mmCIF file of C-alpha atoms in Angstrom:
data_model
loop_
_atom_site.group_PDB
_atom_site.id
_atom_site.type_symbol
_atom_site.label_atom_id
_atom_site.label_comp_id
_atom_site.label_asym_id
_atom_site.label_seq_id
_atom_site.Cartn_x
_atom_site.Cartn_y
_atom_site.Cartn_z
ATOM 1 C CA UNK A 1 -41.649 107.275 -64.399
ATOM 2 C CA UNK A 2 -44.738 105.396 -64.347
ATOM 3 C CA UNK A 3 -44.585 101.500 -62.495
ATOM 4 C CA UNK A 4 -47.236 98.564 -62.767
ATOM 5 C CA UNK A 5 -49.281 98.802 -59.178
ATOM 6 C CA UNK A 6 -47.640 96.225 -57.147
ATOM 7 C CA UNK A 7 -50.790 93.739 -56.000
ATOM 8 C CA UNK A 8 -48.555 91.676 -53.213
ATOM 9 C CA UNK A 9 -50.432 93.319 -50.429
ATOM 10 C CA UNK A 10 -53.538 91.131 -48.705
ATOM 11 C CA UNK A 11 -54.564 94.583 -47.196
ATOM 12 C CA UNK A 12 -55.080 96.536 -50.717
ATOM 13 C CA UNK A 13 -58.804 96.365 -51.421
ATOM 14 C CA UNK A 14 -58.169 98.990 -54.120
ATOM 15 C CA UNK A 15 -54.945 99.324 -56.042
ATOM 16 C CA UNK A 16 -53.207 102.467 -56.754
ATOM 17 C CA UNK A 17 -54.510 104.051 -59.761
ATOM 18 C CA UNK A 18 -51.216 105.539 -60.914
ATOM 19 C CA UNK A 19 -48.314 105.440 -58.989
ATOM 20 C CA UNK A 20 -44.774 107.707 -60.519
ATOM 21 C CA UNK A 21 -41.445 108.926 -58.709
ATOM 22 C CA UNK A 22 -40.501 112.735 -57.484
ATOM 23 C CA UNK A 23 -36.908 113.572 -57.416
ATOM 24 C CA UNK A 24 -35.546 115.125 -54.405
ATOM 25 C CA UNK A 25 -32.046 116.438 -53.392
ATOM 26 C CA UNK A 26 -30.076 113.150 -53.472
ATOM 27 C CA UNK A 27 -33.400 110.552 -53.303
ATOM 28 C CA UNK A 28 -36.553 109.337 -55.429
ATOM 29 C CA UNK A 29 -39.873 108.660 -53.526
ATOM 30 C CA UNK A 30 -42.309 106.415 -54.498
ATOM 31 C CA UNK A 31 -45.569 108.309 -55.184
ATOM 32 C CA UNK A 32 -49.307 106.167 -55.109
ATOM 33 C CA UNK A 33 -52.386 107.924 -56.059
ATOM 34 C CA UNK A 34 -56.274 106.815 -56.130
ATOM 35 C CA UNK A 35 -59.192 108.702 -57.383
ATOM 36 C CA UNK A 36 -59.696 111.642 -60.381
ATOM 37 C CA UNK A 37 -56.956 113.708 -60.747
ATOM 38 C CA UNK A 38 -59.043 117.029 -61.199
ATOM 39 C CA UNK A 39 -60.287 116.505 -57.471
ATOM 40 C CA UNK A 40 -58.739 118.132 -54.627
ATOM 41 C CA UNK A 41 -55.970 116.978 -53.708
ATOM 42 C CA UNK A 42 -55.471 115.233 -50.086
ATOM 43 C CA UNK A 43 -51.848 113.612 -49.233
ATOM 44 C CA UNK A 44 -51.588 111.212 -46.418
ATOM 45 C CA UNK A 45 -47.863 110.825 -45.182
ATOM 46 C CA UNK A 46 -46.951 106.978 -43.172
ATOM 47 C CA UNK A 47 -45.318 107.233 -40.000
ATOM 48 C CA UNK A 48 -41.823 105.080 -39.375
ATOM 49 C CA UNK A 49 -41.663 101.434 -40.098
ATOM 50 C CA UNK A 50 -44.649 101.542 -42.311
ATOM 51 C CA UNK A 51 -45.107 102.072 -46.015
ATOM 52 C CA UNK A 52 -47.799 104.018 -48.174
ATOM 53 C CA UNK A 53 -49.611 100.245 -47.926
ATOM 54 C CA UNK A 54 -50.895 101.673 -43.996
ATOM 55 C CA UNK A 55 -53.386 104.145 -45.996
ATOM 56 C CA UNK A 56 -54.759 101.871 -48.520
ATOM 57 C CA UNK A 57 -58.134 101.072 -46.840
ATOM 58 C CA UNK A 58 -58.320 104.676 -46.091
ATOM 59 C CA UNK A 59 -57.183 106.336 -49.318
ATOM 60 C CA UNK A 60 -59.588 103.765 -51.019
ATOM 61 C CA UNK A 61 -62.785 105.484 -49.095
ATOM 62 C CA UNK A 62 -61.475 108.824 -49.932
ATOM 63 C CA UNK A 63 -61.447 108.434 -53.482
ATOM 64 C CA UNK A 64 -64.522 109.189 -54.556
ATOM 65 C CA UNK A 65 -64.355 112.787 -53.266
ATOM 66 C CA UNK A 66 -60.408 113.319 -53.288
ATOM 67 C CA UNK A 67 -57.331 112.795 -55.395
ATOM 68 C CA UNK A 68 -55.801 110.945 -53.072
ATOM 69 C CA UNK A 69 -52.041 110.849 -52.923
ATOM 70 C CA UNK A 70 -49.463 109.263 -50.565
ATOM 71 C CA UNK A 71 -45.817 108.456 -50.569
ATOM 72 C CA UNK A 72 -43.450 106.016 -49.235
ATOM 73 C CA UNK A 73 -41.031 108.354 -46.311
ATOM 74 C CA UNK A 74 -37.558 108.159 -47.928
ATOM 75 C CA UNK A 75 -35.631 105.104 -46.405
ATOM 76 C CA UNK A 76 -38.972 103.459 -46.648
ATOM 77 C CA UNK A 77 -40.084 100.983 -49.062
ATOM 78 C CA UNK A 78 -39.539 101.697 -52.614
ATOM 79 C CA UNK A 79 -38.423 105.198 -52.337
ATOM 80 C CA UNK A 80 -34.752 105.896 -52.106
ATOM 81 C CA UNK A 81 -32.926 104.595 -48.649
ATOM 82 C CA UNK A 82 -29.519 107.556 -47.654
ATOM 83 C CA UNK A 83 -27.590 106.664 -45.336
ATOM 84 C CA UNK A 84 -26.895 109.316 -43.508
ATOM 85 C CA UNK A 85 -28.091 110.500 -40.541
ATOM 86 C CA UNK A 86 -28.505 113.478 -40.732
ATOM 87 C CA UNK A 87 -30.810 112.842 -44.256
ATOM 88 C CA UNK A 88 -33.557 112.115 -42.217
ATOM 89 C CA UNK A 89 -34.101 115.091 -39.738
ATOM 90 C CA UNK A 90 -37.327 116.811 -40.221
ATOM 91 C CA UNK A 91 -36.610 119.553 -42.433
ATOM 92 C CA UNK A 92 -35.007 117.490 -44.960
ATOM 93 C CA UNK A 93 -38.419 115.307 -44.797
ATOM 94 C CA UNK A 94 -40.520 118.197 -44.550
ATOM 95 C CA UNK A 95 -38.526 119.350 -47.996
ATOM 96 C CA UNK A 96 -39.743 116.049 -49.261
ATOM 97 C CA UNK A 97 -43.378 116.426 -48.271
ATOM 98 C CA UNK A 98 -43.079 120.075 -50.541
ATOM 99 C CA UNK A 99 -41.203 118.339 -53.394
ATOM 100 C CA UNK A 100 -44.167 115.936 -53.694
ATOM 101 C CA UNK A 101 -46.944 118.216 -53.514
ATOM 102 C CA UNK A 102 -45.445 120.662 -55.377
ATOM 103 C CA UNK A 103 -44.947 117.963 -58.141
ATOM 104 C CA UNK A 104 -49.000 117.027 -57.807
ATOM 105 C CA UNK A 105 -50.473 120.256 -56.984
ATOM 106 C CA UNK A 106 -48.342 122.935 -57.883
ATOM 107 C CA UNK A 107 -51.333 125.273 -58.624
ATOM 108 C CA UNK A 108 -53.138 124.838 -55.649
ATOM 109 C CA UNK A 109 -53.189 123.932 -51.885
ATOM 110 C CA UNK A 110 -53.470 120.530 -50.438
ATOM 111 C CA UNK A 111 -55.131 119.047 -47.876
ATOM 112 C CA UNK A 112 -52.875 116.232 -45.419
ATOM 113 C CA UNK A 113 -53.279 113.913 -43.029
ATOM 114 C CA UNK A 114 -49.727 112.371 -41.283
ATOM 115 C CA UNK A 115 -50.035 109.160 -38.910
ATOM 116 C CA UNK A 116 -47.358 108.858 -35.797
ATOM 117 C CA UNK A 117 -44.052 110.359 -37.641
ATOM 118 C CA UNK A 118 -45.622 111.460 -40.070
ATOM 119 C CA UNK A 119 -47.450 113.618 -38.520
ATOM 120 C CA UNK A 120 -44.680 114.759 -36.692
ATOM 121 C CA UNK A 121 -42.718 115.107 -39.946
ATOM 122 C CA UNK A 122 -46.004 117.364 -41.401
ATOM 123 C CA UNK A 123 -46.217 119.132 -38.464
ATOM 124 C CA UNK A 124 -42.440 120.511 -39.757
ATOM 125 C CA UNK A 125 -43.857 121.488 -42.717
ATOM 126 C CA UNK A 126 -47.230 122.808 -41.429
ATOM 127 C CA UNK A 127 -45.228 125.466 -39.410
ATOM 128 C CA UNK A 128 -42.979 126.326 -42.157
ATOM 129 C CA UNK A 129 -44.424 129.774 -43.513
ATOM 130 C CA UNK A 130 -44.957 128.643 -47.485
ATOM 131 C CA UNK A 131 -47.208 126.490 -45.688
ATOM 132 C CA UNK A 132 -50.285 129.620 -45.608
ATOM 133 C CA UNK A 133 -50.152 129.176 -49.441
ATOM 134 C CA UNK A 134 -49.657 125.517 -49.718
ATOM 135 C CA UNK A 135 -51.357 123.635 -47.275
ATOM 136 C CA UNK A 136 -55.281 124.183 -47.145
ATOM 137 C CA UNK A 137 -55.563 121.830 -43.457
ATOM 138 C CA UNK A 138 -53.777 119.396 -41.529
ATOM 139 C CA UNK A 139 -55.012 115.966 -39.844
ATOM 140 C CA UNK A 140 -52.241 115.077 -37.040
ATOM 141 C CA UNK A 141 -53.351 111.629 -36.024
ATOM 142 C CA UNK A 142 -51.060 109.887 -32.908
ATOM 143 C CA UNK A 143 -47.895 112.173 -33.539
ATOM 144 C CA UNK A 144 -47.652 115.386 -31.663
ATOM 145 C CA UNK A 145 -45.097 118.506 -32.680
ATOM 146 C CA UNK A 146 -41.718 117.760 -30.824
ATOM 147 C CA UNK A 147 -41.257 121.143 -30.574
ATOM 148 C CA UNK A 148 -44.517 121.278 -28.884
ATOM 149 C CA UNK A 149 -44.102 119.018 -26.252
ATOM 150 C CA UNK A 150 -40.070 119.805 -25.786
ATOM 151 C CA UNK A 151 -41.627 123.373 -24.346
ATOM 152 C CA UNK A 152 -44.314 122.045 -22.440
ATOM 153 C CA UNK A 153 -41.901 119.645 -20.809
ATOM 154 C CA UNK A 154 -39.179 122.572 -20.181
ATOM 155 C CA UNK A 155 -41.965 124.837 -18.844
ATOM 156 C CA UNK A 156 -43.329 121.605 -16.233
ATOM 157 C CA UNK A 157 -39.851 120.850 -15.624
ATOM 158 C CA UNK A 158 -35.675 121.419 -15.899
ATOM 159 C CA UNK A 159 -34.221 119.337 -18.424
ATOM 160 C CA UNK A 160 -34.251 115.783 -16.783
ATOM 161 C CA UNK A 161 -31.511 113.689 -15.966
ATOM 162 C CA UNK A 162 -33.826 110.833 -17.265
ATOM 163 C CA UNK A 163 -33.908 112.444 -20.978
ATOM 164 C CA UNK A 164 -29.985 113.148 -20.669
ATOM 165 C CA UNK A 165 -29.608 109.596 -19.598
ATOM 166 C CA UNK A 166 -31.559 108.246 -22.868
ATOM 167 C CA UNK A 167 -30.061 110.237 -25.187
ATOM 168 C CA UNK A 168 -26.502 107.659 -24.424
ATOM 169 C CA UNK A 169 -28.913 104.868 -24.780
ATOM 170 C CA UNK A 170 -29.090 103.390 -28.301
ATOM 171 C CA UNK A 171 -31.503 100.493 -27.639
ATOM 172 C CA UNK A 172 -34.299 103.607 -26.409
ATOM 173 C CA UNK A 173 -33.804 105.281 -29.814
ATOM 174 C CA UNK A 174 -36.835 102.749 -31.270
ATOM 175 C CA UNK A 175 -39.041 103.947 -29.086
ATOM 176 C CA UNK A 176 -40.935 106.060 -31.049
ATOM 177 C CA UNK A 177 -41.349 103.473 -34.233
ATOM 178 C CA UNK A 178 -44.901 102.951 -35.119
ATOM 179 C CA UNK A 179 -45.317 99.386 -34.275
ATOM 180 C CA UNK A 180 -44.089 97.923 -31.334
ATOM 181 C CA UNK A 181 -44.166 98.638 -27.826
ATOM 182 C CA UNK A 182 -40.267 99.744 -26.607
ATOM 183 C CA UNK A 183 -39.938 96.155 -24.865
ATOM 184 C CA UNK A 184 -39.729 94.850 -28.470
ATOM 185 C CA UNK A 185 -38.257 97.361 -30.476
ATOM 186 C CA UNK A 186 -34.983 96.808 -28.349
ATOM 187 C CA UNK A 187 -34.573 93.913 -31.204
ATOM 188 C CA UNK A 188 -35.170 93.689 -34.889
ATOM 189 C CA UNK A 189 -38.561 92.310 -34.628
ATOM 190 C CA UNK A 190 -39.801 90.447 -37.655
ATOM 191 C CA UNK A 191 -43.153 91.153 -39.118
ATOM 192 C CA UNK A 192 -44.722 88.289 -37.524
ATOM 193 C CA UNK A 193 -44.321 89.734 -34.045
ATOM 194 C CA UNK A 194 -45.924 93.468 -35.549
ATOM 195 C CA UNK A 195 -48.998 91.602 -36.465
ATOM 196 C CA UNK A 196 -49.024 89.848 -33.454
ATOM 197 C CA UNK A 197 -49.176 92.951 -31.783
ATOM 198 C CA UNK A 198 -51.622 94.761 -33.956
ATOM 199 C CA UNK A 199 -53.670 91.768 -33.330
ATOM 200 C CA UNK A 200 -53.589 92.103 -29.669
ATOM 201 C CA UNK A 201 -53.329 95.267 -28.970
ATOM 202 C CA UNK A 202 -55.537 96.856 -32.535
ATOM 203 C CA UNK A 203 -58.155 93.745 -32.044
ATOM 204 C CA UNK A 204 -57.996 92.963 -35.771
ATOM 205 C CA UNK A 205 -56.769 89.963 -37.150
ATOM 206 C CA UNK A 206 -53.026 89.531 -38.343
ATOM 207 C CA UNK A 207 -53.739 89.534 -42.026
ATOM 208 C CA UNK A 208 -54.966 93.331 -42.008
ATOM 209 C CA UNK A 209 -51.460 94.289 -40.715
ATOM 210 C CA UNK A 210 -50.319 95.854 -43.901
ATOM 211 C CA UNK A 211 -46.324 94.436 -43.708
ATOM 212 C CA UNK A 212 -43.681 95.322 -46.280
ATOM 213 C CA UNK A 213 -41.487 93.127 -48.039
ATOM 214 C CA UNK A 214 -39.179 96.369 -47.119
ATOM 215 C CA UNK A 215 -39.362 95.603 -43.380
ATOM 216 C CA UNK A 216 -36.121 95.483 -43.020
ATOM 217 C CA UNK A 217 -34.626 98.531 -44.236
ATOM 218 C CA UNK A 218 -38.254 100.232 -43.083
ATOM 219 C CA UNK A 219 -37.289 99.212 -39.762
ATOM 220 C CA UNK A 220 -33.757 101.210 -40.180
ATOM 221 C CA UNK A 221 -35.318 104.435 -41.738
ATOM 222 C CA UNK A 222 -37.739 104.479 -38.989
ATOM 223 C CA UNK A 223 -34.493 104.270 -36.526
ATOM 224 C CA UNK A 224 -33.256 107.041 -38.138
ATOM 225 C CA UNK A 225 -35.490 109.204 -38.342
ATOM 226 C CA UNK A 226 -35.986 108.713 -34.858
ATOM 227 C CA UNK A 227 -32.816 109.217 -33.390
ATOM 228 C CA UNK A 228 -32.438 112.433 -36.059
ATOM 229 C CA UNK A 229 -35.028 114.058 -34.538
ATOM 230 C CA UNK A 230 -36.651 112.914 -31.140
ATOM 231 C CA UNK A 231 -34.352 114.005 -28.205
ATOM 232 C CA UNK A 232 -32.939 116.828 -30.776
ATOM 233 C CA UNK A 233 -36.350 118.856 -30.288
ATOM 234 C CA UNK A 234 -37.674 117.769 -26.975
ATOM 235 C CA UNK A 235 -34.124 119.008 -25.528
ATOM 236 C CA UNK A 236 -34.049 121.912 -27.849
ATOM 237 C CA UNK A 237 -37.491 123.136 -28.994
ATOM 238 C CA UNK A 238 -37.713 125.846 -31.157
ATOM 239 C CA UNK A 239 -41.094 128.178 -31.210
ATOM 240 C CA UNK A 240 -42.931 126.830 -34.091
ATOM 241 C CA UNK A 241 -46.045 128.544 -35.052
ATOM 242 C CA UNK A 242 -48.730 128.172 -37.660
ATOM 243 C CA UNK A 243 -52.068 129.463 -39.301
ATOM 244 C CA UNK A 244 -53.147 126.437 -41.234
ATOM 245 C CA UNK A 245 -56.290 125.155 -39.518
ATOM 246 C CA UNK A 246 -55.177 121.673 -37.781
ATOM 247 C CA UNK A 247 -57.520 118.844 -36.148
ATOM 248 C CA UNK A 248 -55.785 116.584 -33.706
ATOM 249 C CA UNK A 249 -57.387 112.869 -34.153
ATOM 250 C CA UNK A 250 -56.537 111.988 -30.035
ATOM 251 C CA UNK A 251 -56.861 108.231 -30.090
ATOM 252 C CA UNK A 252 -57.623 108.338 -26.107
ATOM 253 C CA UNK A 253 -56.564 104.553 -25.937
ATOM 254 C CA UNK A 254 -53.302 105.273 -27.408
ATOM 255 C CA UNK A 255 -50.484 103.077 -25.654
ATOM 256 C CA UNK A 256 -47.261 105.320 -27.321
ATOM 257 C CA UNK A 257 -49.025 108.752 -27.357
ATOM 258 C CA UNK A 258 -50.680 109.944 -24.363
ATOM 259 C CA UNK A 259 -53.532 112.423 -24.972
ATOM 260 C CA UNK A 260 -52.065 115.081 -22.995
ATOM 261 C CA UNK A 261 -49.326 115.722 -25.307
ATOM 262 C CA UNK A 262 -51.071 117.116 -27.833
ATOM 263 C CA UNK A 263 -52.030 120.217 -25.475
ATOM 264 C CA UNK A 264 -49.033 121.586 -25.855
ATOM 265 C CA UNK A 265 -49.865 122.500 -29.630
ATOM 266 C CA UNK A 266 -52.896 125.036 -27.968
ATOM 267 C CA UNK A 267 -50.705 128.262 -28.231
ATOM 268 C CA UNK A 268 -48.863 127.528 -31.655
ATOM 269 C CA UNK A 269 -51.949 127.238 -33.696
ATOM 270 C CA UNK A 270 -54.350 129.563 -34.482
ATOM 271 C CA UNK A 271 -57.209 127.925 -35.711
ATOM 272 C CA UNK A 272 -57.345 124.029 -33.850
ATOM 273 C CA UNK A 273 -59.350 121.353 -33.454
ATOM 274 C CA UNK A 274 -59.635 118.317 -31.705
ATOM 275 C CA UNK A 275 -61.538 114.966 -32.391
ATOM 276 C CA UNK A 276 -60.979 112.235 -29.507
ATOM 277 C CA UNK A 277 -61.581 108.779 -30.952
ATOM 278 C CA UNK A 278 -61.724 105.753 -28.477
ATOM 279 C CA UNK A 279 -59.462 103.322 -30.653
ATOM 280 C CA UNK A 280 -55.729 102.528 -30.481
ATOM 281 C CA UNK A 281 -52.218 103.624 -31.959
ATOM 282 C CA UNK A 282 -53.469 102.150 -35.845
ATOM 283 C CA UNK A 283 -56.099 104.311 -36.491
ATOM 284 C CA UNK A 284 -55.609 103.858 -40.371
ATOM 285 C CA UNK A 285 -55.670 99.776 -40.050
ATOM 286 C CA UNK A 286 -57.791 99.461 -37.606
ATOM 287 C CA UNK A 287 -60.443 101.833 -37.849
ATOM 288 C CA UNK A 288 -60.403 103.451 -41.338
ATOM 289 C CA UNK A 289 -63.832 104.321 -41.754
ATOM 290 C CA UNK A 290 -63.256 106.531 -38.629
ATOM 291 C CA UNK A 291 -60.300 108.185 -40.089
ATOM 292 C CA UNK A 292 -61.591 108.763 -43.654
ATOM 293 C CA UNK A 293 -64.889 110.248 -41.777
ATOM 294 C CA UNK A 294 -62.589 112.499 -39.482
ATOM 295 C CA UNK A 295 -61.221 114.315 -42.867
ATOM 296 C CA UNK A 296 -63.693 114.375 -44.877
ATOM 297 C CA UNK A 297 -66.125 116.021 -42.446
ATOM 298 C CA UNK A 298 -63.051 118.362 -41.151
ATOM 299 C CA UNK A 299 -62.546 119.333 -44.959
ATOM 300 C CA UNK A 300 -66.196 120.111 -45.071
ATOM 301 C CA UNK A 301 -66.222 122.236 -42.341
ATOM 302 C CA UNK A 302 -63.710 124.157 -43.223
ATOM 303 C CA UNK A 303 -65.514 124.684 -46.964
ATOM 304 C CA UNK A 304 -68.617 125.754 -45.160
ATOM 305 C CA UNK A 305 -66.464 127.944 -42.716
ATOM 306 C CA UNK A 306 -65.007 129.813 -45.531
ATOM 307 C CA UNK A 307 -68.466 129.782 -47.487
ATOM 308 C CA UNK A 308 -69.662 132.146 -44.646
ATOM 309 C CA UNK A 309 -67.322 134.647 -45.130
ATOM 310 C CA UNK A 310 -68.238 137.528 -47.037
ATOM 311 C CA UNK A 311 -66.387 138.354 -50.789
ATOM 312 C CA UNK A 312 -65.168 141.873 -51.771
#
């Protein structure tokens, strides 16, 4: 089902050039795409609290050379909103991420890039083992593999009382949304207060923060997903393992993610990279041209890496 592009957002520089629906097991999401179809195809995926909108700058300068597609998370703007919990752990949204690019590219592997929880939603998917087929490379930027990190934290340390103690504490459940610090995500903070803090803390003015007229129910997906998911694999990691090439974009000024976390992904991936970026938590706002540089010339690598290697 085709819909008009939706031209409410100050941030969209380039409108969608065709936006549809994919049906998935009890939900619809809202599916945005720029550039030629025939290209190859490159999926970004949002993080909590934020829409597709938080790629637009980005997916805009990928266009030329990519069929760029992204979707808004289910819960999250016009893409169906369940209710239930447990509709948002990260295999159902990892089944999501396959529904859509199995609906776009069903012939041939895509290329994706996830931001905060949506990279940690990809990173499901990424170690899934369809993903040798379907996924051609993976751009984590800000959101480490919880699985990751929950061994690297059991291997420094016995489960902490601290963790156990947080896990009772509703209020801490925000405090891996995308776009506030946990002082303020303790409360249902309005949009003005996100673009304060983008302002402040991103050093780009208010009217690039690309808000929603979904905030609210954005704001309780994102709490969702987080409390599905967050103390569920850093208490109980499973081994996750994968041998689709990934580059981690470190922001090394990162105020939610420190940089260390994403070592933990060293002995699960076979072929990794790593591209430290002195910016902040909003990469894709703040510093697009960084991002869109980051995969393109990680894409290219990988075509000249496989360009070396001899045919039968």
């Amino acid at each position: 089902m085709n819909e008009q592009p939706d031209s409410t957002d100050p941030t969209d520089l380039r409108r969608p050039d065709r936006q549809s629906t994919v049906a998935v097991e009890g939900a619809e999401l809202a599916v945005f795409e720029w550039g030629d179809p025939a290209a190859e195809p490159l999926v970004l995926v949002h993080g909590v609290t934020d829409t597709h909108r938080v790629w637009t700058r980005v997916a805009a300068l990928l266009s030329d050379g990519f069929r760029v597609v992204t979707y808004d998370v289910r819960g999250h703007g016009r893409s169906a909103k369940p209710a239930a919990l447990p509709d948002y752990r990260l295999e159902r949204l990892a089944a999501d991420f396959y529904a859509v690019i199995d609906t776009v590219s069903p012939r041939s592997p895509v290329h994706v890039c996830g931001h905060g929880w949506g990279a940690v939603q990809v990173w499901e998917a990424v170690c899934d083992p369809q993903a040798n087929t379907r996924i051609a490379s993976f751009t984590a930027i800000s959101g480490p593999n919880l699985d990751h990190v929950g061994i690297l934290l059991r291997d420094i340390s016995s489960p902490s009382r601290h963790l156990r103690r947080l896990a009772t504490d509703p209020a801490w459940m925000l405090c891996g949304a995308e776009s506030a610090p946990a002082a303020v995500q303790r409360i249902a903070y309005p949009p003005r207060v996100r673009s304060w803090l983008i302002e402040r803390l991103g050093g780009v003015p208010r009217v690039y923060a690309p808000i929603a007229a979904t905030w609210h129910t954005d704001l309780l997906a994102g709490t969702r997903i987080v409390r599905a998911n967050l103390l569920r694999h850093l208490l109980r990691p499973r081994d996750r393992h994968t041998a689709v090439p990934v580059q981690l974009v470190v922001d090394t000024t990162d105020v939610f993610v420190p940089p260390f976390l994403y070592d933990s992904s060293a002995p699960w991936v076979d072929r990794l990279w790593r591209c430290a970026i002195p910016a902040d938590h909003w990469l894709p706002v703040t510093e697009p041209l960084l991002v869109a540089e980051a995969i393109a010339n990680f894409v290219e690598d990988l075509h000249a890496a496989d360009a070396t290697i001899p045919r039968r």
